[in-house]
Short mmCIF file of C-alpha atoms and ligand atoms in Angstrom, two decimals:
data_model
loop_
_atom_site.label_atom_id
_atom_site.label_comp_id
_atom_site.label_asym_id
_atom_site.label_seq_id
_atom_site.Cartn_x
_atom_site.Cartn_y
_atom_site.Cartn_z
CA UNK H 1142 -55.96 122.08 -6.41
CA UNK H 1143 -56.22 125.38 -4.84
CA UNK H 1144 -58.99 126.76 -2.36
CA UNK H 1145 -60.64 130.24 -3.31
CA UNK H 1146 -62.04 132.27 -0.24
CA UNK H 1147 -64.88 133.71 -1.69
CA UNK H 1148 -65.80 137.15 -0.13
CA UNK H 1149 -68.68 139.31 -0.26
CA UNK H 1150 -67.79 141.89 -3.52
CA UNK H 1151 -68.61 145.34 -3.83
CA UNK H 1152 -72.16 145.60 -5.20
CA UNK H 1153 -72.57 149.08 -6.20
CA UNK H 1154 -71.83 152.58 -5.08
CA UNK H 1155 -73.06 152.95 -1.45
CA UNK H 1156 -73.86 149.49 -0.99
CA UNK H 1157 -71.82 147.95 1.91
CA UNK H 1158 -74.07 145.14 3.38
CA UNK H 1159 -76.59 142.46 2.09
CA UNK H 1160 -78.80 140.00 3.33
CA UNK H 1161 -78.44 136.17 2.16
CA UNK H 1162 -81.78 135.59 0.55
CA UNK H 1163 -81.15 132.13 -1.32
CA UNK H 1164 -78.37 129.66 -0.96
CA UNK H 1165 -77.55 127.99 -4.06
CA UNK H 1166 -74.90 125.56 -3.62
CA UNK H 1167 -74.03 123.82 -0.44
CA UNK H 1168 -70.77 122.00 0.52
CA UNK H 1169 -69.40 119.42 -1.58
CA UNK H 1170 -71.22 120.93 -4.84
CA UNK H 1171 -69.38 121.01 -8.21
CA UNK H 1172 -69.95 124.28 -9.80
CA UNK H 1173 -68.82 126.01 -13.26
CA UNK H 1174 -67.71 129.34 -13.43
CA UNK H 1175 -70.38 131.91 -13.69
CA UNK H 1176 -72.58 129.39 -12.06
CA UNK H 1177 -74.82 131.54 -9.24
CA UNK H 1178 -73.71 130.77 -5.71
CA UNK H 1179 -76.20 132.60 -3.86
CA UNK H 1180 -78.78 135.32 -3.84
CA UNK H 1181 -77.93 138.48 -2.04
CA UNK H 1182 -80.53 141.27 -1.40
CA UNK H 1183 -79.19 144.75 -1.36
CA UNK H 1184 -81.33 147.61 -0.89
CA UNK H 1185 -84.69 146.34 -2.38
CA UNK H 1186 -83.08 144.54 -5.46
CA UNK H 1187 -81.97 140.82 -5.17
CA UNK H 1188 -78.65 140.00 -7.21
CA UNK H 1189 -77.08 136.61 -7.91
CA UNK H 1190 -73.01 135.85 -7.04
CA UNK H 1191 -71.74 133.97 -9.63
CA UNK H 1192 -68.63 131.58 -8.83
CA UNK H 1193 -65.16 133.22 -10.27
CA UNK H 1194 -64.13 129.50 -11.06
CA UNK H 1195 -65.07 126.05 -11.47
CA UNK H 1196 -64.52 123.95 -8.69
CA UNK H 1197 -65.90 122.27 -5.52
CA UNK H 1198 -67.71 123.98 -2.71
CA UNK H 1199 -65.79 123.89 0.61
CA UNK H 1200 -66.90 125.13 3.93
CA UNK H 1201 -70.18 127.53 3.23
CA UNK H 1202 -69.65 130.42 6.36
CA UNK H 1203 -73.13 131.83 6.00
CA UNK H 1204 -76.81 130.77 6.14
CA UNK H 1205 -80.06 132.36 4.41
CA UNK H 1206 -81.08 135.41 6.27
CA UNK H 1207 -77.42 136.55 7.34
CA UNK H 1208 -76.46 139.90 6.98
CA UNK H 1209 -73.38 140.37 5.32
CA UNK H 1210 -70.98 142.86 4.73
CA UNK H 1211 -68.46 143.84 1.78
CA UNK H 1212 -65.61 141.44 2.45
CA UNK H 1213 -67.14 138.94 4.48
CA UNK H 1214 -66.37 135.35 3.68
CA UNK H 1215 -69.00 133.73 1.94
CA UNK H 1216 -67.91 129.89 1.18
CA UNK H 1217 -64.72 128.46 -0.16
CA UNK H 1218 -63.94 126.79 -3.41
CA UNK H 1219 -61.65 124.19 -4.05
CA UNK H 1220 -60.71 125.41 -7.64
CA UNK H 1221 -58.93 123.08 -9.83
CA UNK H 1222 -56.04 124.32 -11.69
CA UNK H 1223 -56.45 127.94 -9.77
CA UNK H 1224 -53.42 129.42 -8.62
CA UNK H 1225 -53.62 129.78 -4.50
CA UNK H 1226 -55.66 132.92 -4.17
CA UNK H 1227 -58.31 134.82 -2.11
CA UNK H 1228 -60.97 136.76 -3.86
CA UNK H 1229 -60.71 139.98 -2.65
CA UNK H 1230 -63.76 141.84 -2.28
CA UNK H 1231 -62.91 144.77 -4.69
CA UNK H 1232 -61.99 142.03 -7.21
CA UNK H 1233 -65.16 141.16 -7.56
CA UNK H 1234 -66.03 137.42 -8.86
CA UNK H 1235 -67.59 139.11 -11.99
CA UNK H 1236 -65.36 141.75 -12.92
CA UNK H 1237 -61.46 140.99 -12.57
CA UNK H 1238 -59.44 143.61 -11.92
CA UNK H 1239 -57.14 145.03 -14.69
CA UNK H 1240 -53.53 143.77 -12.99
CA UNK H 1241 -55.62 140.29 -13.18
CA UNK H 1242 -56.34 140.60 -16.33
CA UNK H 1243 -53.07 141.57 -17.58
CA UNK H 1244 -51.66 138.04 -16.11
CA UNK H 1245 -54.18 136.15 -18.31
CA UNK H 1246 -52.95 133.83 -21.33
CA UNK H 1247 -54.23 134.71 -24.31
CA UNK H 1248 -56.96 131.48 -24.21
CA UNK H 1249 -58.00 133.10 -20.69
CA UNK H 1250 -58.19 136.36 -22.25
CA UNK H 1251 -60.50 135.20 -25.21
CA UNK H 1252 -62.68 133.39 -22.72
CA UNK H 1253 -63.01 136.47 -20.16
CA UNK H 1254 -64.01 138.58 -23.29
CA UNK H 1255 -66.69 135.99 -24.13
CA UNK H 1256 -67.81 135.41 -20.72
CA UNK H 1257 -67.51 138.83 -19.32
CA UNK H 1258 -70.78 140.50 -20.46
CA UNK H 1259 -72.51 137.30 -18.95
CA UNK H 1260 -70.58 137.68 -16.07
CA UNK H 1261 -71.62 141.09 -15.11
CA UNK H 1262 -75.32 140.34 -15.82
CA UNK H 1263 -74.39 137.30 -13.50
CA UNK H 1264 -74.20 139.40 -10.68
CA UNK H 1265 -77.27 140.63 -11.30
CA UNK H 1266 -78.94 137.47 -13.12
CA UNK H 1267 -82.33 137.94 -11.10
CA UNK H 1268 -81.79 141.65 -12.12
CA UNK H 1269 -81.05 141.94 -15.71
CA UNK H 1270 -80.49 145.86 -16.02
CA UNK H 1271 -78.71 145.78 -12.87
CA UNK H 1272 -75.27 146.47 -14.26
CA UNK H 1273 -74.45 149.22 -11.67
CA UNK H 1274 -75.04 146.13 -9.34
CA UNK H 1275 -71.82 144.58 -10.72
CA UNK H 1276 -68.71 145.12 -8.66
CA UNK H 1277 -66.04 147.88 -9.00
CA UNK H 1278 -65.45 149.56 -12.21
CA UNK H 1279 -62.18 149.33 -14.33
CA UNK H 1280 -59.88 151.78 -13.30
CA UNK H 1281 -59.79 154.78 -15.95
CA UNK H 1282 -62.74 153.02 -17.75
CA UNK H 1283 -65.02 155.60 -19.63
CA UNK H 1284 -68.53 153.99 -18.32
CA UNK H 1285 -67.06 153.06 -14.83
CA UNK H 1286 -69.17 154.13 -11.77
CA UNK H 1287 -67.95 156.46 -9.53
CA UNK H 1288 -66.08 154.81 -6.54
CA UNK H 1289 -67.32 156.95 -3.40
CA UNK H 1290 -64.31 158.03 -1.12
CA UNK H 1291 -65.21 157.12 1.87
CA UNK H 1292 -64.14 154.80 4.69
CA UNK H 1293 -66.21 152.05 6.31
CA UNK H 1294 -67.05 153.71 9.49
CA UNK H 1295 -68.44 156.78 7.26
CA UNK H 1296 -70.30 154.46 5.27
CA UNK H 1297 -71.75 152.90 8.48
CA UNK H 1298 -72.56 156.37 9.78
CA UNK H 1299 -74.37 157.00 6.54
CA UNK H 1300 -76.20 153.58 6.72
CA UNK H 1301 -77.45 154.24 9.94
CA UNK H 1302 -78.87 157.78 9.46
CA UNK H 1303 -80.48 156.72 6.30
CA UNK H 1304 -78.34 158.85 3.72
CA UNK H 1305 -77.24 158.24 0.23
CA UNK H 1306 -73.59 158.73 0.26
CA UNK H 1307 -73.84 159.95 -3.07
CA UNK H 1308 -75.72 163.16 -1.88
CA UNK H 1309 -72.78 164.24 0.37
CA UNK H 1310 -69.80 166.53 -0.74
CA UNK H 1311 -66.49 165.22 0.80
CA UNK H 1312 -64.47 167.80 2.22
CA UNK H 1313 -61.25 165.62 3.15
CA UNK H 1314 -58.36 165.12 1.03
CA UNK H 1315 -58.93 164.62 -2.84
CA UNK H 1316 -62.93 164.74 -1.93
CA UNK H 1317 -63.09 162.04 0.93
CA UNK H 1318 -66.19 162.09 2.70
CA UNK H 1319 -65.61 162.68 6.74
CA UNK H 1320 -68.13 162.01 9.27
CA UNK H 1321 -68.60 165.78 10.00
CA UNK H 1322 -69.62 166.10 6.03
CA UNK H 1323 -72.42 163.33 6.81
CA UNK H 1324 -73.43 165.37 10.01
CA UNK H 1325 -73.63 168.57 7.98
CA UNK H 1326 -75.52 166.88 5.37
CA UNK H 1327 -78.05 165.46 7.59
CA UNK H 1328 -78.07 168.95 9.62
CA UNK H 1329 -78.74 170.75 6.13
CA UNK H 1330 -81.66 168.77 5.45
CA UNK H 1331 -83.04 169.78 9.00
CA UNK H 1332 -82.11 173.23 9.70
CA UNK H 1333 -84.69 173.27 12.58
CA UNK H 1334 -82.67 170.16 14.12
CA UNK H 1335 -85.21 167.65 14.00
CA UNK H 1336 -83.46 165.83 11.34
CA UNK H 1337 -82.85 161.99 10.53
CA UNK H 1338 -80.15 161.98 13.01
CA UNK H 1339 -82.72 162.75 15.60
CA UNK H 1340 -82.40 160.46 18.50
CA UNK H 1341 -83.40 156.89 18.06
CA UNK H 1342 -86.39 155.17 19.77
CA UNK H 1343 -85.66 154.05 23.41
CA UNK H 1344 -85.48 149.85 23.34
CA UNK H 1345 -88.73 148.24 23.57
CA UNK H 1346 -90.04 146.53 26.55
CA UNK H 1347 -90.25 142.60 27.10
CA UNK H 1348 -93.44 141.96 25.63
CA UNK H 1349 -93.36 138.42 27.18
CA UNK H 1350 -94.39 140.11 30.41
CA UNK H 1351 -98.00 140.09 28.76
CA UNK H 1352 -98.28 136.91 26.66
CA UNK H 1353 -96.15 134.89 23.69
CA UNK H 1354 -94.03 136.98 21.76
CA UNK H 1355 -91.57 136.46 19.24
CA UNK H 1356 -88.74 138.60 17.41
CA UNK H 1357 -88.06 137.89 13.87
CA UNK H 1358 -85.19 139.75 11.82
CA UNK H 1359 -86.29 142.24 9.56
CA UNK H 1360 -86.12 142.07 5.76
CA UNK H 1361 -83.94 144.00 3.52
CA UNK H 1362 -86.81 145.63 1.97
CA UNK H 1363 -88.51 146.29 5.44
CA UNK H 1364 -84.97 147.70 6.55
CA UNK H 1365 -84.52 150.06 3.41
CA UNK H 1366 -88.30 151.14 3.98
CA UNK H 1367 -87.98 151.89 7.40
CA UNK H 1368 -84.75 153.84 6.71
CA UNK H 1369 -86.55 155.77 4.06
CA UNK H 1370 -89.56 156.75 5.63
CA UNK H 1371 -87.96 157.79 8.61
CA UNK H 1372 -85.78 159.97 6.88
CA UNK H 1373 -88.43 161.36 4.82
CA UNK H 1374 -90.85 161.91 7.68
CA UNK H 1375 -88.17 163.65 10.12
CA UNK H 1376 -86.93 166.04 7.29
CA UNK H 1377 -89.70 167.03 5.08
CA UNK H 1378 -92.45 169.11 6.34
CA UNK H 1379 -95.76 167.18 4.90
CA UNK H 1380 -98.82 168.61 3.67
CA UNK H 1381 -101.28 166.85 1.90
CA UNK H 1382 -104.38 168.28 -0.49
CA UNK H 1383 -107.27 166.08 -1.39
CA UNK H 1384 -109.45 166.46 -4.67
CA UNK H 1385 -111.85 164.41 -6.63
CA UNK H 1386 -111.87 163.80 -10.00
CA UNK H 1387 -114.96 162.59 -11.81
CA UNK H 1388 -113.68 159.57 -13.86
CA UNK H 1389 -117.10 158.26 -15.33
CA UNK H 1390 -116.45 159.03 -18.86
CA UNK H 1391 -112.96 157.89 -18.55
CA UNK H 1392 -113.87 154.54 -16.94
CA UNK H 1393 -116.41 153.91 -19.54
CA UNK H 1394 -113.44 154.69 -22.07
CA UNK H 1395 -111.35 152.48 -20.33
CA UNK H 1396 -113.40 149.24 -19.93
CA UNK H 1397 -114.49 149.66 -23.70
CA UNK H 1398 -110.95 149.79 -24.61
CA UNK H 1399 -109.84 146.79 -22.27
CA UNK H 1400 -113.03 144.76 -24.33
CA UNK H 1401 -111.59 146.05 -27.46
CA UNK H 1402 -107.94 145.15 -26.46
CA UNK H 1403 -107.85 142.56 -23.85
CA UNK H 1404 -104.19 142.23 -24.72
CA UNK H 1405 -103.83 145.45 -23.20
CA UNK H 1406 -104.17 146.07 -19.49
CA UNK H 1407 -105.07 149.94 -19.27
CA UNK H 1408 -105.75 150.69 -15.56
CA UNK H 1409 -106.35 153.61 -13.51
CA UNK H 1410 -102.91 153.69 -12.26
CA UNK H 1411 -101.52 154.00 -16.03
CA UNK H 1412 -104.25 157.07 -16.60
CA UNK H 1413 -103.34 158.52 -13.62
CA UNK H 1414 -99.47 158.27 -14.50
CA UNK H 1415 -100.32 159.90 -17.84
CA UNK H 1416 -102.18 162.86 -16.11
CA UNK H 1417 -99.63 163.55 -13.67
CA UNK H 1418 -96.60 163.38 -16.11
CA UNK H 1419 -98.69 166.00 -18.46
CA UNK H 1420 -98.92 168.02 -15.13
CA UNK H 1421 -95.20 167.65 -14.08
CA UNK H 1422 -94.45 169.16 -17.51
CA UNK H 1423 -96.70 172.34 -16.54
CA UNK H 1424 -95.51 172.11 -13.25
CA UNK H 1425 -92.00 171.31 -12.82
CA UNK H 1426 -91.51 172.56 -9.24
CA UNK H 1427 -93.58 169.50 -8.44
CA UNK H 1428 -90.75 167.20 -10.44
CA UNK H 1429 -87.90 168.83 -8.72
CA UNK H 1430 -85.78 168.67 -5.53
CA UNK H 1431 -84.36 170.71 -2.93
CA UNK H 1432 -80.75 171.03 -2.22
CA UNK H 1433 -80.93 173.40 1.34
CA UNK H 1434 -76.95 172.23 1.47
CA UNK H 1435 -76.24 174.31 -1.47
CA UNK H 1436 -79.40 176.55 -1.27
CA UNK H 1437 -80.74 175.22 -4.78
CA UNK H 1438 -83.66 173.81 -6.46
CA UNK H 1439 -82.66 170.99 -8.97
CA UNK H 1440 -85.18 170.58 -12.10
CA UNK H 1441 -85.05 167.77 -14.27
CA UNK H 1442 -85.82 167.78 -17.70
CA UNK H 1443 -87.13 164.13 -17.63
CA UNK H 1444 -90.32 162.81 -16.36
CA UNK H 1445 -89.81 159.33 -14.93
CA UNK H 1446 -92.41 158.31 -12.47
CA UNK H 1447 -92.40 155.90 -9.72
CA UNK H 1448 -95.39 153.54 -9.03
CA UNK H 1449 -95.83 151.98 -5.48
CA UNK H 1450 -96.33 147.97 -6.05
CA UNK H 1451 -97.49 146.19 -3.07
CA UNK H 1452 -95.44 142.85 -2.72
CA UNK H 1453 -95.55 140.12 -0.31
CA UNK H 1454 -91.77 141.10 0.42
CA UNK H 1455 -92.93 144.97 1.13
CA UNK H 1456 -93.37 148.02 -0.57
CA UNK H 1457 -91.29 148.52 -3.79
CA UNK H 1458 -91.51 151.46 -6.16
CA UNK H 1459 -90.21 151.09 -9.48
CA UNK H 1460 -89.84 153.72 -12.37
CA UNK H 1461 -91.98 154.07 -15.32
CA UNK H 1462 -89.40 156.05 -17.83
CA UNK H 1463 -90.47 159.17 -20.13
CA UNK H 1464 -94.23 158.80 -19.08
CA UNK H 1465 -94.74 162.44 -20.72
CA UNK H 1466 -93.34 160.81 -24.19
CA UNK H 1467 -95.37 157.69 -24.21
CA UNK H 1468 -98.71 156.55 -24.95
CA UNK H 1469 -101.16 154.98 -22.70
CA UNK H 1470 -100.75 151.81 -24.57
CA UNK H 1471 -97.18 151.40 -23.93
CA UNK H 1472 -97.11 152.52 -20.61
CA UNK H 1473 -99.61 149.99 -19.62
CA UNK H 1474 -97.41 147.13 -21.28
CA UNK H 1475 -94.66 148.54 -19.38
CA UNK H 1476 -96.32 148.93 -16.04
CA UNK H 1477 -97.55 145.06 -16.29
CA UNK H 1478 -94.35 144.01 -17.14
CA UNK H 1479 -92.57 146.13 -14.27
CA UNK H 1480 -95.25 145.29 -11.66
CA UNK H 1481 -95.34 141.49 -12.48
CA UNK H 1482 -90.92 141.42 -12.23
CA UNK H 1483 -91.31 143.62 -8.83
CA UNK H 1484 -93.36 141.00 -7.37
CA UNK H 1485 -91.22 137.99 -8.47
CA UNK H 1486 -87.91 140.45 -7.45
CA UNK H 1487 -86.72 140.55 -10.60
CA UNK H 1488 -86.16 144.18 -11.02
CA UNK H 1489 -82.82 145.87 -10.51
CA UNK H 1490 -81.73 148.80 -8.25
CA UNK H 1491 -81.60 150.82 -11.76
CA UNK H 1492 -84.98 150.29 -12.13
CA UNK H 1493 -86.15 150.93 -8.69
CA UNK H 1494 -84.18 155.11 -8.91
CA UNK H 1495 -84.40 158.00 -10.51
CA UNK H 1496 -88.07 158.77 -10.33
CA UNK H 1497 -88.97 162.67 -10.24
CA UNK H 1498 -92.72 161.84 -8.59
CA UNK H 1499 -94.47 158.93 -7.40
CA UNK H 1500 -98.03 157.63 -7.60
CA UNK H 1501 -99.52 155.25 -4.66
CA UNK H 1502 -102.66 154.02 -6.00
CA UNK H 1503 -104.45 151.81 -3.22
CA UNK H 1504 -107.90 151.98 -4.95
CA UNK H 1505 -107.72 148.24 -6.18
CA UNK H 1506 -107.55 147.52 -2.40
CA UNK H 1507 -110.05 150.17 -0.81
CA UNK H 1508 -109.90 153.21 1.17
CA UNK H 1509 -111.45 156.85 0.64
CA UNK H 1510 -108.41 159.05 1.14
CA UNK H 1511 -104.84 158.54 2.94
CA UNK H 1512 -101.77 160.37 3.13
CA UNK H 1513 -98.71 158.98 1.49
CA UNK H 1514 -95.07 160.13 2.43
CA UNK H 1515 -92.98 161.98 0.08
CA UNK H 1516 -90.58 159.82 -1.38
CA UNK H 1517 -87.18 161.80 -0.88
CA UNK H 1518 -85.45 163.49 -2.63
CA UNK H 1519 -88.76 164.08 -4.41
CA UNK H 1520 -91.31 166.63 -3.32
CA UNK H 1521 -94.39 165.15 -3.79
CA UNK H 1522 -96.43 161.92 -4.29
CA UNK H 1523 -99.88 161.21 -5.07
CA UNK H 1524 -102.22 158.84 -3.09
CA UNK H 1525 -105.23 157.35 -5.27
CA UNK H 1526 -107.79 156.19 -3.63
CA UNK H 1527 -110.68 153.73 -4.42
CA UNK H 1528 -113.12 155.34 -7.61
CA UNK H 1529 -116.71 155.16 -6.18
CA UNK H 1530 -120.21 156.23 -6.96
CA UNK H 1531 -121.58 159.40 -5.76
CA UNK H 1532 -124.85 161.59 -6.41
CA UNK H 1533 -124.33 164.75 -7.68
CA UNK H 1534 -126.32 167.51 -9.24
CA UNK H 1535 -126.44 167.66 -13.02
CA UNK H 1536 -125.36 170.24 -14.13
CA UNK H 1537 -123.18 170.78 -11.54
CA UNK H 1538 -123.17 174.03 -9.47
CA UNK H 1539 -127.31 174.00 -9.98
CA UNK H 1540 -128.26 172.79 -5.99
CA UNK H 1541 -131.65 172.09 -7.50
CA UNK H 1542 -130.61 170.03 -10.69
CA UNK H 1543 -131.47 166.40 -10.65
CA UNK H 1544 -128.93 164.36 -8.87
CA UNK H 1545 -126.68 161.79 -11.23
CA UNK H 1546 -124.71 159.27 -10.58
CA UNK H 1547 -120.84 160.07 -10.74
CA UNK H 1548 -117.57 158.06 -10.54
CA UNK H 1549 -115.43 160.04 -8.40
CA UNK H 1550 -111.72 159.09 -7.59
CA UNK H 1551 -110.12 160.50 -4.50
CA UNK H 1552 -106.85 162.18 -5.18
CA UNK H 1553 -104.32 163.04 -2.42
CA UNK H 1554 -100.87 164.98 -3.03
CA UNK H 1555 -98.57 165.24 0.08
CA UNK H 1556 -95.84 167.88 -0.89
CA UNK H 1557 -92.60 169.11 0.86
CA UNK H 1558 -94.08 172.84 2.19
CA UNK H 1559 -90.61 173.89 2.03
CA UNK H 1560 -90.78 174.19 -1.51
CA UNK H 1561 -94.30 173.61 -2.56
CA UNK H 1562 -97.07 176.12 -1.47
CA UNK H 1563 -100.59 174.87 -1.16
CA UNK H 1564 -102.20 176.90 -3.86
CA UNK H 1565 -99.26 175.31 -6.18
CA UNK H 1566 -100.17 172.05 -4.90
CA UNK H 1567 -103.88 172.54 -5.35
CA UNK H 1568 -103.50 173.68 -8.89
CA UNK H 1569 -101.10 170.93 -9.97
CA UNK H 1570 -103.81 168.43 -8.52
CA UNK H 1571 -106.93 169.94 -9.98
CA UNK H 1572 -104.77 169.70 -13.42
CA UNK H 1573 -104.26 166.35 -12.75
CA UNK H 1574 -108.20 165.78 -11.90
CA UNK H 1575 -108.98 167.82 -15.21
CA UNK H 1576 -106.93 165.78 -17.21
CA UNK H 1577 -108.84 162.42 -15.84
CA UNK H 1578 -112.12 164.28 -16.50
CA UNK H 1579 -111.32 164.97 -19.97
CA UNK H 1580 -110.28 161.71 -21.40
CA UNK H 1581 -109.91 162.73 -24.95
CA UNK H 1582 -107.31 165.71 -23.88
CA UNK H 1583 -105.67 163.24 -21.56
CA UNK H 1584 -105.10 160.84 -24.64
CA UNK H 1585 -104.10 163.96 -27.23
CA UNK H 1586 -100.80 163.84 -24.89
CA UNK H 1587 -100.48 160.28 -25.44
N1 CAO B 847 -110.51 152.89 -7.90
C1 CAO B 847 -110.89 151.81 -8.29
N2 CAO B 847 -110.93 150.72 -8.70
C2 CAO B 847 -109.10 150.61 -9.09
C3 CAO B 847 -108.47 151.56 -8.50
C4 CAO B 847 -109.18 152.72 -8.05
N3 CAO B 847 -108.20 153.79 -7.65
N4 CAO B 847 -107.37 151.38 -8.84
C5 CAO B 847 -107.48 150.32 -9.82
N5 CAO B 847 -108.77 149.74 -9.81
C6 CAO B 847 -108.97 148.57 -10.16
C7 CAO B 847 -108.42 148.10 -11.25
O1 CAO B 847 -109.02 148.83 -12.29
C8 CAO B 847 -108.50 146.58 -11.89
O2 CAO B 847 -109.88 146.38 -12.30
P1 CAO B 847 -110.16 145.78 -13.73
O3 CAO B 847 -109.26 144.62 -13.58
O4 CAO B 847 -111.53 145.82 -13.84
O5 CAO B 847 -109.55 146.70 -14.53
C9 CAO B 847 -108.61 146.26 -10.01
O6 CAO B 847 -108.78 147.27 -9.43
C10 CAO B 847 -107.07 145.74 -9.82
O7 CAO B 847 -105.92 146.77 -10.42
P2 CAO B 847 -104.60 146.18 -10.57
O8 CAO B 847 -104.05 146.42 -9.09
O9 CAO B 847 -104.28 144.87 -11.13
O10 CAO B 847 -103.98 147.32 -11.32
P3 CAO B 847 -103.51 149.12 -11.28
O11 CAO B 847 -102.73 149.46 -12.27
O12 CAO B 847 -104.49 149.68 -10.82
O13 CAO B 847 -102.34 148.65 -10.18
C11 CAO B 847 -100.48 148.31 -8.78
C12 CAO B 847 -101.27 148.25 -10.21
C13 CAO B 847 -99.31 147.92 -9.02
C14 CAO B 847 -100.46 149.94 -8.62
C15 CAO B 847 -101.30 147.68 -7.65
O14 CAO B 847 -101.18 146.36 -8.16
C16 CAO B 847 -100.54 147.81 -6.25
O15 CAO B 847 -99.83 147.44 -5.81
N6 CAO B 847 -101.31 148.89 -5.58
C17 CAO B 847 -100.76 148.97 -4.23
C18 CAO B 847 -99.70 150.47 -3.88
C19 CAO B 847 -99.46 150.32 -2.40
O16 CAO B 847 -99.41 149.15 -1.85
N7 CAO B 847 -99.44 151.66 -2.23
C20 CAO B 847 -98.96 151.70 -1.00
C21 CAO B 847 -97.66 152.47 -0.62
S1 CAO B 847 -97.59 153.39 0.72
O17 CAO B 847 -98.09 154.73 0.36
#
């Protein structure tokens, strides 16, 4: 019998911290190898940490709600038949380092080979596609993820400033990222000096002076959202254009289709995503990114669109892939599945990344217009409010014509004014509206 110290392994590129959201074992519990020990929230996804060994749980050092850092001791396992060892954070439970693998017996190798795919998935069992969340790559492995050359202080600084270290070029030895690199990157985002590194808010007053008040810790989702919003708000000069799309015919068609195919949930969000994908192909600037550090505009040859999903844990933005290439029916099935898994916290970090543009549809809830915040590193986001009936002259443009009721969908496009001009934004938005006003044309693109 020996004791294994189970520490928080590396959970992915640039991820140093997580929050323990659920303990799945307690002191004295017998566990099998690969059995999930706890759920940890990183960024906005939840991953399960599997046991590296069969045995009995000793002392549990963390509680639900605790913030844990890579290398923190989480619990100990009294493991039968295991050599005295301490699970180093970089030798993550689910992915043994090469040296470890070399010392295995043939039987152990065979067992490891059998269990490794499960183990890698195990790290992200609640997030099936989150192989990126699997700890540290095998050295020299072709498909391995790049380990960022940055020390803990630099990682802490980046986290504090809401910076993804993957976006920072290292000027140190062998590309090591220094604190100066992080600061220059922040300055490059905000040449006017009003950047993400702006002075932090002063401390709050003592609210109990005016009545009962209590403080609760922020969830991981809230922390990530706060960082992302602060960064986008303070570094991107936002402008929002509004327009109205006459979706009377589209809505009639949607309702008829829903009747004919009740198994497919075609919604306004999917139709808006399809229209945006067509327009994004025609206006590539709107799906591009701005790299002021290198004085470049980055164009992407794919049309992945993030969809804001309201969940009880907070706002999450899973990504629909290749929206330009898929039919409305396929996209409807994908969005239904994605939104459901997002609400159940079963999406992986990968599924929350890679969008070139975002849609936030608040129309199912209400509202006539709003000004969404650009989801950096994107440069534009479409807000959709509630479609409503309004009287319009028919034919349009004839003031004396008979008014008829039309269903109008309010669209609000926020954009990074450094890269997108008002006229371009207005043209893009009108194109989206035109596509929604001509359902047949829209479906030709499906
Ligand atoms: N106008 C009028 N009705 C609308 C509408 C709109 N813009 N958008 C949706 N609806 C209707 C739908 O048609 C549906 O009615 P039916 O059952 O008759 O089809 C009903 O409202 C509910 O729709 P839904 O919300 O289930 O489906 P959806 O695809 O339209 O939306 C999703 C999916 C994930 C976008 C949505 O559920 C959601 O979470 N929205 C909130 C997004 C959010 O929080 N944004 C704020 C981010 S901060 O900028």
